[in-house]
Coordinates of C-alpha atoms in Angstrom, one line a residue:
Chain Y
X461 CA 82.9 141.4 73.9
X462 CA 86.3 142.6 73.1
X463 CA 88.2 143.2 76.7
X464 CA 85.7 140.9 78.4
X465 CA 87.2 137.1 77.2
X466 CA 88.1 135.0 79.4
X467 CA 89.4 131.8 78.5
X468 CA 87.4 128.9 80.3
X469 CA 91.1 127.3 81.9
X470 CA 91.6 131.1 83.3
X471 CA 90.5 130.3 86.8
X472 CA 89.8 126.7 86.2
X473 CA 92.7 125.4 88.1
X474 CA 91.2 121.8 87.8
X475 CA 92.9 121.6 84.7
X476 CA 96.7 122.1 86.5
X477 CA 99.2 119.2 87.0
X478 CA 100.0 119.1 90.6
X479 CA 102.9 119.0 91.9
X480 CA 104.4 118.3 95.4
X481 CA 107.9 119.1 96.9
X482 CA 109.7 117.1 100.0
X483 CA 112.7 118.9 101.4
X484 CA 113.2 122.8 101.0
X485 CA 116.7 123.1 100.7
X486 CA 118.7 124.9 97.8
X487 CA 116.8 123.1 95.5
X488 CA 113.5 122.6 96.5
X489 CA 113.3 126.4 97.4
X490 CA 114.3 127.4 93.8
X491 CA 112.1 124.9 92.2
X492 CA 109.1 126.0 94.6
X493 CA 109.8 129.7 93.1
X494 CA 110.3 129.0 89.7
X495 CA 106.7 126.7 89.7
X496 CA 105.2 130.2 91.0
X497 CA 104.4 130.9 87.7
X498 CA 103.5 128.1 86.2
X499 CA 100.0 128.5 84.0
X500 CA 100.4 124.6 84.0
X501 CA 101.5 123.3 86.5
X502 CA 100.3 124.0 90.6
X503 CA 102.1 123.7 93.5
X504 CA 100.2 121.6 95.9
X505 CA 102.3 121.0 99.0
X506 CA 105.4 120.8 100.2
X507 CA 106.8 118.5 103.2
X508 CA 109.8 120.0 105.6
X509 CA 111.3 119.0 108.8
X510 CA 110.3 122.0 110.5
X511 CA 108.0 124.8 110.0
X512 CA 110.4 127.6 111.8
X513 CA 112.8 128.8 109.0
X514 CA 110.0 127.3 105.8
X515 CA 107.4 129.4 107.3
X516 CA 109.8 132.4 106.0
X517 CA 110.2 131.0 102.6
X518 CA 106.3 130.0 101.3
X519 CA 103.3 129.8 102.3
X520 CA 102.3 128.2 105.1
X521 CA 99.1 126.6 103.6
X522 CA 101.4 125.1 101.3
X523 CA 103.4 123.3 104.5
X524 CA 102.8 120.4 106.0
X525 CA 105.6 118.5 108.3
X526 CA 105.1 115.3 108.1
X527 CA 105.6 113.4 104.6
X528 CA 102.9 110.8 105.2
X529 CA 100.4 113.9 105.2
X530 CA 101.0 114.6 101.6
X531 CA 97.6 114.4 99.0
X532 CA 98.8 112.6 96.2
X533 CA 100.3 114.8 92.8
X534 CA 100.9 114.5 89.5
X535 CA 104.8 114.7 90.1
X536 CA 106.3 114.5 93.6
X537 CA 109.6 116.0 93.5
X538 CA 112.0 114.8 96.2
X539 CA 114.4 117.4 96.8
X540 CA 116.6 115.5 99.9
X541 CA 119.9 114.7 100.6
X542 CA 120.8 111.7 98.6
X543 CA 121.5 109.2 101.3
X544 CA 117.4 110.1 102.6
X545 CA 116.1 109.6 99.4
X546 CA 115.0 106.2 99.5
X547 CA 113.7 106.2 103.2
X548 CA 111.6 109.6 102.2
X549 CA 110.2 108.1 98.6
X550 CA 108.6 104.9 100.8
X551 CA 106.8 106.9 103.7
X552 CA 104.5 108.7 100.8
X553 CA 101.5 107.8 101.6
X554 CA 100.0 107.3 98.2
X555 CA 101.1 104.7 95.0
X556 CA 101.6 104.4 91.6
X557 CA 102.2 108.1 91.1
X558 CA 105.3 109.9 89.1
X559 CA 108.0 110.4 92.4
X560 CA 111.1 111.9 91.2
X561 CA 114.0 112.9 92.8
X562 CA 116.4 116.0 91.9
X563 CA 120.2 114.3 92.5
X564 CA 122.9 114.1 90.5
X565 CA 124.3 111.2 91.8
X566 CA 121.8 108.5 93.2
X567 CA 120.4 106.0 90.2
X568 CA 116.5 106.2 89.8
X569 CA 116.5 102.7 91.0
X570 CA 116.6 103.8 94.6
X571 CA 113.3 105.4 95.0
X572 CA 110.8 103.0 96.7
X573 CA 108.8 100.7 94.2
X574 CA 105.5 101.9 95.7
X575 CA 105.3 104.7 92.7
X576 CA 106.6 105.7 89.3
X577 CA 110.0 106.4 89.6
X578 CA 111.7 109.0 87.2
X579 CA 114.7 111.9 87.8
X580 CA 114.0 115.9 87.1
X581 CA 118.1 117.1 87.8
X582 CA 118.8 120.7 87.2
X583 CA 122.3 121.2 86.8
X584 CA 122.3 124.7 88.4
X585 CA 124.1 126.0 91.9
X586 CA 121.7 127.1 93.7
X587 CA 121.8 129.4 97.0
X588 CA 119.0 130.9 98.4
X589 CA 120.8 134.4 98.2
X590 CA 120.5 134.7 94.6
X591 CA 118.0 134.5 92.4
X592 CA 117.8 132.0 89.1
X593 CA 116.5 132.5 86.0
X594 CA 115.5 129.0 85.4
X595 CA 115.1 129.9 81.4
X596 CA 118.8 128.7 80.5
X597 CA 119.2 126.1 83.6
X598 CA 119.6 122.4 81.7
X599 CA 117.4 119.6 83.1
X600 CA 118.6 116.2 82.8
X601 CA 115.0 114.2 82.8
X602 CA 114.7 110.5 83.3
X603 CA 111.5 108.4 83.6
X604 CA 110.6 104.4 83.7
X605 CA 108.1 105.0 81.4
X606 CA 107.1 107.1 78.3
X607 CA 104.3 108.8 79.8
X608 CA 106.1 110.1 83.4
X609 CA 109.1 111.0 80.6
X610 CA 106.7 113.1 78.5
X611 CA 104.9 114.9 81.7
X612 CA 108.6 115.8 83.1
X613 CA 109.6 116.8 80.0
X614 CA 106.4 119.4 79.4
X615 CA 107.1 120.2 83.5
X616 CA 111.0 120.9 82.4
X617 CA 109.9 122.9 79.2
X618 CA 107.7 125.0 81.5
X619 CA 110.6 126.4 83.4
X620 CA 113.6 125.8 81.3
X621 CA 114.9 126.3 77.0
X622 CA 117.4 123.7 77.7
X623 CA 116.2 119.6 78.3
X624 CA 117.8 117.0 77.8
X625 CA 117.0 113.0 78.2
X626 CA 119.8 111.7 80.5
X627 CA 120.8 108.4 81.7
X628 CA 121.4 107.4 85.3
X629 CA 124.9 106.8 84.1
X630 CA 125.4 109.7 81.6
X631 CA 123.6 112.0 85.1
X632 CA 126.9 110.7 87.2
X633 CA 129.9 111.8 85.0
X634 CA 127.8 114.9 84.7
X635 CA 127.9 115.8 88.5
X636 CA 131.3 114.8 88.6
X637 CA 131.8 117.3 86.1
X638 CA 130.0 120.1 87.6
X639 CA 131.3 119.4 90.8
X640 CA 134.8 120.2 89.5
X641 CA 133.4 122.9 87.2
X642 CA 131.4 124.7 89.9
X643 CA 132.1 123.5 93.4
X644 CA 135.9 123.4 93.1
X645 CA 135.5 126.4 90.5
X646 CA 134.3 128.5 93.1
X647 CA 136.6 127.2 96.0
X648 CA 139.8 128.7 93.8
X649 CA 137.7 131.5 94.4
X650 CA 137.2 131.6 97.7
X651 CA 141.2 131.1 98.2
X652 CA 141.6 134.0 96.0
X653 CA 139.6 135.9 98.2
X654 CA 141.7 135.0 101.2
X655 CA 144.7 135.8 99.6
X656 CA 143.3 139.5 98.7
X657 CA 141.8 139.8 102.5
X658 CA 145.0 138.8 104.0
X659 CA 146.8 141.4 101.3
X660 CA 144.1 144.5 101.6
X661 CA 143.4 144.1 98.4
X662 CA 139.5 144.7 97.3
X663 CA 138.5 140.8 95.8
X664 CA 136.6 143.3 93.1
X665 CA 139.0 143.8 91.2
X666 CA 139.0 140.3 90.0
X667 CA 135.0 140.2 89.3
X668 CA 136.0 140.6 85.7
X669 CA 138.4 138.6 85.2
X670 CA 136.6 135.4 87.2
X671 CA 133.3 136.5 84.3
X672 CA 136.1 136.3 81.4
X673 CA 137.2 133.4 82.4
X674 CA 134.2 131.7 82.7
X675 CA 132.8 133.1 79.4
X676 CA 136.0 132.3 77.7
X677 CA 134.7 128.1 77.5
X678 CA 131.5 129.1 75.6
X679 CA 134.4 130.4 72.5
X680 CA 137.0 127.5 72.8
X681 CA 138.2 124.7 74.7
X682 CA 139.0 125.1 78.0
X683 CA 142.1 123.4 77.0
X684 CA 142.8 126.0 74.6
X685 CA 141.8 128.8 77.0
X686 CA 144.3 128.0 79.7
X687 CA 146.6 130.6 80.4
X688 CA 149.2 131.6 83.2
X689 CA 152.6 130.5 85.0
X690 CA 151.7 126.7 84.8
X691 CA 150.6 126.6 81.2
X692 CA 153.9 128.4 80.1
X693 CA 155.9 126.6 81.9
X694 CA 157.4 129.9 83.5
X695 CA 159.1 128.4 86.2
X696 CA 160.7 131.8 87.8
X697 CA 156.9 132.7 88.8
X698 CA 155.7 129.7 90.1
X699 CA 158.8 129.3 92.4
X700 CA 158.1 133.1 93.5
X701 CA 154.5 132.0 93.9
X702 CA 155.1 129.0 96.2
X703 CA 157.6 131.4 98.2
X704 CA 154.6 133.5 98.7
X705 CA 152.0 131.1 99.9
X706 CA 152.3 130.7 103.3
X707 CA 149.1 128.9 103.7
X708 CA 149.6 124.8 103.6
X709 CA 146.8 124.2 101.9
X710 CA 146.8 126.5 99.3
X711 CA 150.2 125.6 98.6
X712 CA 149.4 122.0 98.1
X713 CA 146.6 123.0 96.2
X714 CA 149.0 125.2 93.7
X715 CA 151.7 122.5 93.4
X716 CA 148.9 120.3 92.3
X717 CA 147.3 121.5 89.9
X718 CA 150.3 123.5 88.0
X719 CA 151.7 119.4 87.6
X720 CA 148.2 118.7 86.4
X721 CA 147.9 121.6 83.8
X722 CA 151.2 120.9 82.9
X723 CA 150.6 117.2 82.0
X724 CA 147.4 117.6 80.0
Chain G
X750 CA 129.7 175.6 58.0
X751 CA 127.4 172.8 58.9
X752 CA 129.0 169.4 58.7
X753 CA 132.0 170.7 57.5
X754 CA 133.8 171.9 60.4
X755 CA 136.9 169.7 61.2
X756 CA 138.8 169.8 64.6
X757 CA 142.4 171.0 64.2
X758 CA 143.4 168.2 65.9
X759 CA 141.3 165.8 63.7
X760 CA 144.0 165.0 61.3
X761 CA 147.0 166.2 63.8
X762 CA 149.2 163.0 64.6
X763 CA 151.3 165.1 66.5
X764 CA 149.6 166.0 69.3
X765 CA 149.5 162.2 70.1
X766 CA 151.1 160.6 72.9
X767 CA 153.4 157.6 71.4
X768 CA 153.1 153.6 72.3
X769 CA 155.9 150.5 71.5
X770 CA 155.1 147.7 72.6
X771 CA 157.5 144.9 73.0
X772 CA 156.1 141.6 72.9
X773 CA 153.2 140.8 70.6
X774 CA 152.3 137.6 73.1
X775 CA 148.5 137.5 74.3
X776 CA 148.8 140.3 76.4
X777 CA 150.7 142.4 73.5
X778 CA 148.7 141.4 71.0
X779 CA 145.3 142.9 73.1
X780 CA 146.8 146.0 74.0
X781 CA 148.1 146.7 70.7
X782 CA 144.2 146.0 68.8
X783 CA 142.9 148.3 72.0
X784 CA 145.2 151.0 71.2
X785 CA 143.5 150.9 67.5
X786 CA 140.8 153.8 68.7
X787 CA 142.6 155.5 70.6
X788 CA 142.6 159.4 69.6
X789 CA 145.1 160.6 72.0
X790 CA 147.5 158.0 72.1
X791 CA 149.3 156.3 68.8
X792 CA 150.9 152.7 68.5
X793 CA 154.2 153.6 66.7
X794 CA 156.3 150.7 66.9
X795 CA 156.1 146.9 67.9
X796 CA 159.3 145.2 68.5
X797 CA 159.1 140.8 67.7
X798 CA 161.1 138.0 67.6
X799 CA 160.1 137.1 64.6
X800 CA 158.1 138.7 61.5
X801 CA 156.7 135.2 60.1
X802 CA 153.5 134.9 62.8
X803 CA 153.6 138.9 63.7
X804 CA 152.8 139.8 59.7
X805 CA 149.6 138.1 59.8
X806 CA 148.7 140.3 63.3
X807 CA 149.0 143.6 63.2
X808 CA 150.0 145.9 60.3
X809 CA 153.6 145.2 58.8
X810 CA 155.0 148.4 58.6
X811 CA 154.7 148.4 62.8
X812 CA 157.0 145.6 63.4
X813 CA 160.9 145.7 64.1
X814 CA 162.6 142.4 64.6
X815 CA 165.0 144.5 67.2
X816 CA 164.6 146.5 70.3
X817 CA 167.4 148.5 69.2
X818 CA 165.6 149.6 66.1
X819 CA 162.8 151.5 67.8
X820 CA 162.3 155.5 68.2
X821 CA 161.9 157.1 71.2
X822 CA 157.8 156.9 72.3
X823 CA 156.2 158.5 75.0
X824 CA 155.2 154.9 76.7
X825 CA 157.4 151.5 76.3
X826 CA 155.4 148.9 76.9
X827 CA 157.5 145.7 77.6
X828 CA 155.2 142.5 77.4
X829 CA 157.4 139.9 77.3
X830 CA 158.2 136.2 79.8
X831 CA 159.4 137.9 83.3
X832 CA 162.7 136.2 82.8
X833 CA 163.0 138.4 79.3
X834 CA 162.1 142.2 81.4
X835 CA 165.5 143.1 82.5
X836 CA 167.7 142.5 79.6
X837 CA 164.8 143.3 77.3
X838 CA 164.7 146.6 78.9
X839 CA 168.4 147.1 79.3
X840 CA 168.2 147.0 75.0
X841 CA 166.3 149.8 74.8
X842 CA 168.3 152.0 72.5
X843 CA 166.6 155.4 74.1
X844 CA 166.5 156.8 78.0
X845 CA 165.0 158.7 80.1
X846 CA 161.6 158.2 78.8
X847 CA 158.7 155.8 80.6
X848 CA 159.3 152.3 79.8
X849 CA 156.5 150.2 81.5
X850 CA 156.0 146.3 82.2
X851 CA 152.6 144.4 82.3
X852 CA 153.7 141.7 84.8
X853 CA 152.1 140.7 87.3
X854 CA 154.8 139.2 89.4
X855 CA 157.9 141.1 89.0
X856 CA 159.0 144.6 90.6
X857 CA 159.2 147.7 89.2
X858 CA 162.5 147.6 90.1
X859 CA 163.6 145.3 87.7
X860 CA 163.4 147.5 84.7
X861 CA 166.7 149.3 83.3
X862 CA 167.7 152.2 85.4
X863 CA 168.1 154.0 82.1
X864 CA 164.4 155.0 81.4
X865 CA 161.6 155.9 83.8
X866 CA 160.0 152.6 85.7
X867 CA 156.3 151.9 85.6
X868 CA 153.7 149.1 85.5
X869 CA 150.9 148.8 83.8
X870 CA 148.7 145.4 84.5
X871 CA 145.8 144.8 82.8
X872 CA 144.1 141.9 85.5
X873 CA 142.4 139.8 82.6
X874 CA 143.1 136.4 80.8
X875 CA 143.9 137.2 77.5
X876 CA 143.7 134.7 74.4
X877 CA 144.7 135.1 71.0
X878 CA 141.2 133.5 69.5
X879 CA 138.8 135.9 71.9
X880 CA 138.5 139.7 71.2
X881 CA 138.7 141.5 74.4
X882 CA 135.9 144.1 76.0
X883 CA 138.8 146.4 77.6
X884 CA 135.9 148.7 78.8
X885 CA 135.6 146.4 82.2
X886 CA 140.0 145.6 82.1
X887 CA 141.2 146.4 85.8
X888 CA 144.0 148.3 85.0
X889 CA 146.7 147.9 87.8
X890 CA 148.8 151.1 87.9
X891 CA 152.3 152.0 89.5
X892 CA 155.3 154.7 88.4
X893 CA 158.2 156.2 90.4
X894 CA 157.7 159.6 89.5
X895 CA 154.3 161.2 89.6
X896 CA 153.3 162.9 86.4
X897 CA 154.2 159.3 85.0
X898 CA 151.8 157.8 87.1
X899 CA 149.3 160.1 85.7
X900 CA 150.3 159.1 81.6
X901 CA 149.4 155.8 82.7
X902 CA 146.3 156.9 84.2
X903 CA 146.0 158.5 81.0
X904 CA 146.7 155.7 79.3
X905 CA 144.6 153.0 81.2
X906 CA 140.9 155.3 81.6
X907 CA 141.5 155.9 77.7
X908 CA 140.7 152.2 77.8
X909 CA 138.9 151.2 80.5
X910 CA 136.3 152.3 83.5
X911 CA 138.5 150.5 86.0
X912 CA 142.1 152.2 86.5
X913 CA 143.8 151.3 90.2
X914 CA 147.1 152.3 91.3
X915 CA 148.3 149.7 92.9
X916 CA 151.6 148.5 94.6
X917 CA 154.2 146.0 93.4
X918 CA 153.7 144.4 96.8
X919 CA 149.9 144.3 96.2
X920 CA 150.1 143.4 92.7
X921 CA 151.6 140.3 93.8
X922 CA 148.9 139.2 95.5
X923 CA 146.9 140.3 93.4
X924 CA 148.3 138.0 90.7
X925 CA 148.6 135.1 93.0
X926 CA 145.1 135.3 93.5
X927 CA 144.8 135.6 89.8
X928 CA 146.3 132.1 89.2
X929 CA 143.5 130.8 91.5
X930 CA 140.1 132.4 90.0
X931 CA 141.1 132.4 86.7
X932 CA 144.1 129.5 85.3
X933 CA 142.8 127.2 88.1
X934 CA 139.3 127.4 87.6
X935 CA 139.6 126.9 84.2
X936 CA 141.1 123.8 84.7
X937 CA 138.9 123.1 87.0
X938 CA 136.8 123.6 83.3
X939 CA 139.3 120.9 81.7
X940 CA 139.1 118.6 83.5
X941 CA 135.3 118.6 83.5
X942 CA 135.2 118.8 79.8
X943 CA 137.7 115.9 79.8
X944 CA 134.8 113.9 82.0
X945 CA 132.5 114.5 79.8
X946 CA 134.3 113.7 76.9
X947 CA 135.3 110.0 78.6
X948 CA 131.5 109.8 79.1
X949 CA 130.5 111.0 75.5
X950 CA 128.5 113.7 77.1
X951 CA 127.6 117.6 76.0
X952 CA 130.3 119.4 77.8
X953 CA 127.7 122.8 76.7
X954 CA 125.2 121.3 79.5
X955 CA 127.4 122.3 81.8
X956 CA 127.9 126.2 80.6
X957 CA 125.5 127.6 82.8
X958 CA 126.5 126.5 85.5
X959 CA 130.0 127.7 84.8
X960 CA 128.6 131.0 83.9
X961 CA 126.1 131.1 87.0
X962 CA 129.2 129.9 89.4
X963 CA 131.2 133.1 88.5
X964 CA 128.2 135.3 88.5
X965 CA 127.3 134.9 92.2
X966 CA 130.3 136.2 93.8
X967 CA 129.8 139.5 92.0
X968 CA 126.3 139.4 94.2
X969 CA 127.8 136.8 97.5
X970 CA 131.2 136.0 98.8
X971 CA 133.1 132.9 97.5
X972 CA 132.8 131.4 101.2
X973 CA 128.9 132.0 101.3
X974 CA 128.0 130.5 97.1
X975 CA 130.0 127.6 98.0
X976 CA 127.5 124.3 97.2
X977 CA 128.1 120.9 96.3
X978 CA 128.9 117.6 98.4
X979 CA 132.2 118.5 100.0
X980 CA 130.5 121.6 101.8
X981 CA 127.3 119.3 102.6
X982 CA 129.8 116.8 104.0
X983 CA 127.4 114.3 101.9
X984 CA 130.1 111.0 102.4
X985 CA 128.2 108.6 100.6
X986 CA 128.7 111.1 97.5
X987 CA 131.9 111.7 98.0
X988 CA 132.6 108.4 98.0
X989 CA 130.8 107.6 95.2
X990 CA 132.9 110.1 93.4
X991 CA 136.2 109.1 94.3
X992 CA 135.4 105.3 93.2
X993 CA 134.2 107.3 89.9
X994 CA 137.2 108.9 89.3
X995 CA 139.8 106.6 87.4
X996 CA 142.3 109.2 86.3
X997 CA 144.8 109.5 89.3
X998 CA 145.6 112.9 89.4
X999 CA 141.8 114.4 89.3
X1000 CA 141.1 111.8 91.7
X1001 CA 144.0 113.3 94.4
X1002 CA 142.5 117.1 93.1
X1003 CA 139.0 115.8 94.5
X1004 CA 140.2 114.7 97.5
X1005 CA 142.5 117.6 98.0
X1006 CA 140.0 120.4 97.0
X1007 CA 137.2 118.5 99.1
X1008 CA 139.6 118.4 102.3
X1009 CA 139.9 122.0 101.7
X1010 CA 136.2 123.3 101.6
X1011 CA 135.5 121.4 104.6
X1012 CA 138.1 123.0 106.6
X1013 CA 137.3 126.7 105.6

């Protein structure tokens, strides 16, 4: 028999957790791909706005345009801007299921009461130029109740080594956090980019020292890690510094946070 | 003869190329513990302020406490505050031999016209408490005289895979640019980790997404990774996060920083 075994779940997929998806932005495209896989868990639909650019992305069958045409799941997994959440979560069609949503800022509370309300937040940038490897991406879980916080806990363990229970409040400081640590991380790099465009200079050459610097925090403090004109309070090259920024903004911007480092 | 054959030059000090540093700062400090393996060039001097933190650094018998006391080497490395490079230089007791700075600001032209002027700028963030890969160091190159230029090259690919020559002009940029990705960023990292502190959460949740925000502009531009609510121009969450922030000065950064995306 050896070679001819096959488990009875191997093409039993009656036994998978569904799972739809509303809105295929950033995150709901990543989440879609990294479910692909799953030997638990099945993608069942997923609800855009329009087919055009989706059609690209998945699988049609999957698609459907219209949120009231969804077949109820296991999870829903609303995957909106935050100010459509609430609107989206009360034209499902069906009740008393798990709905989550994937924001780091909205409370559970303000998914509609019609189902089980609970949060799956990956704290992850995602673009749909890159691929993630969802095995080190933390998920902040939340659920009203123990059972919806066990099933998006198994969900989150599926795709992810790194869960963690979160509350609504504990979620907020967290995007704060991230969007200073990411958002505005990468926006010093995108003026740093600028700077070398404007200077033909190849923004390469700073690939490794954007990676060190980043890498640095996982050995010490950021606090301890800061280094530079502002930190040693070398005055000389931040006045040549402002002299060269010609740009407003980015002067502004310097100014700024040089008084900022230098008052922590 | 097997195993026992022995390069002349295997035990020839001689045929080495020699190194003082001057400075043993964060920059010092690396260069000297990446000249260690070096078989073609030797570290033969290292000029401090002081012994007392020095001693515990590097070997003893490589310190002097003066500039005046050093030999004659093939290289002078000056790594000391850009206030300190001219009159540091001008100490030198020697001439005519290369004596190089590793700022990133100042001209060449402000070394001592008594020894040959170079620069050599290793484009990384260096810390006292994290050893160094200098395998992936951009080296930033620049020499008035050209078989100078080519000891630094020397030099530099003895140390890393990424020597450029680069301009004092360009280096500027270069270093302004610097400031951005790499001291601003990271305190883009403080003041997330000084969030989460406030808020008694893991700042290690957010690690990944540090690490995965520097790793996509190696594979998109800056302008193109850029995610978040600022971008999305999601008002209700920036909102949300401005009444979140308490501390004044992060709370003008957000606004700042945000205003800034949006108008790129």
């Amino acid at each position: 028999m050896n070679g001819h075994v096959i488990r009875k779940s191997y093409l039993n997929f009656e036994g998978m957790k569904t799972i739809n998806i509303i809105g295929l932005g950033n995150v709901g495209f990543h989440l879609a791909a990294g479910l692909k896989t799953s030997s638990r868990f099945r993608l069942q639909q997923i609800a855009v706005r329009s087919l055009e650019k989706a059609e690209n992305e998945v699988p049609k069958e999957l698609l459907v345009t219209d949120v009231n045409a969804l077949k109820p799941a296991d999870i829903t997994i609303i995957s909106v801007t935050d100010q459509a959440i609430t609107e989206v979560s009360a034209r499902i069609p069906y009740g008393n299921h798990l709905v989550v949503h994937t924001s780091g800022t909205s409370d559970m509370g303000i998914l509609s009461d019609k189902n089980r309300k609970g949060v799956l937040y990956p704290l992850q940038t995602f673009s749909k130029g890159k691929e993630i490897n969802f095995d080190t991406v933390p998920f902040c879980l939340e659920a009203q109740q123990a059972a919806d916080l066990e099933l998006l806990r198994t969900l989150a363990s599926s795709l992810s080594r790194s869960v963690y229970d979160i509350t609504s409040e504990q979620r907020r400081s967290l995007h704060v956090s991230a969007v200073f640590v990411s958002n505005f991380a990468n926006h010093m790099y995108t003026i740093g980019s600028e700077i070398c465009k404007e200077h033909s200079v190849p923004f390469e050459i700073l690939l490794p020292l954007i990676r060190e610097t980043a890498d640095k925090v996982g050995y010490m403090s950021p606090k301890e890690a800061q280094t530079g004109p502002a930190v040693r309070f070398d005055e000389k090259t931040l006045r040549a510094h402002e002299h060269f920024l010609t740009n407003k903004t980015y002067k502004e911007i310097y100014q700024l946070i040089t008084e900022s480092i230098q008052n922590v």
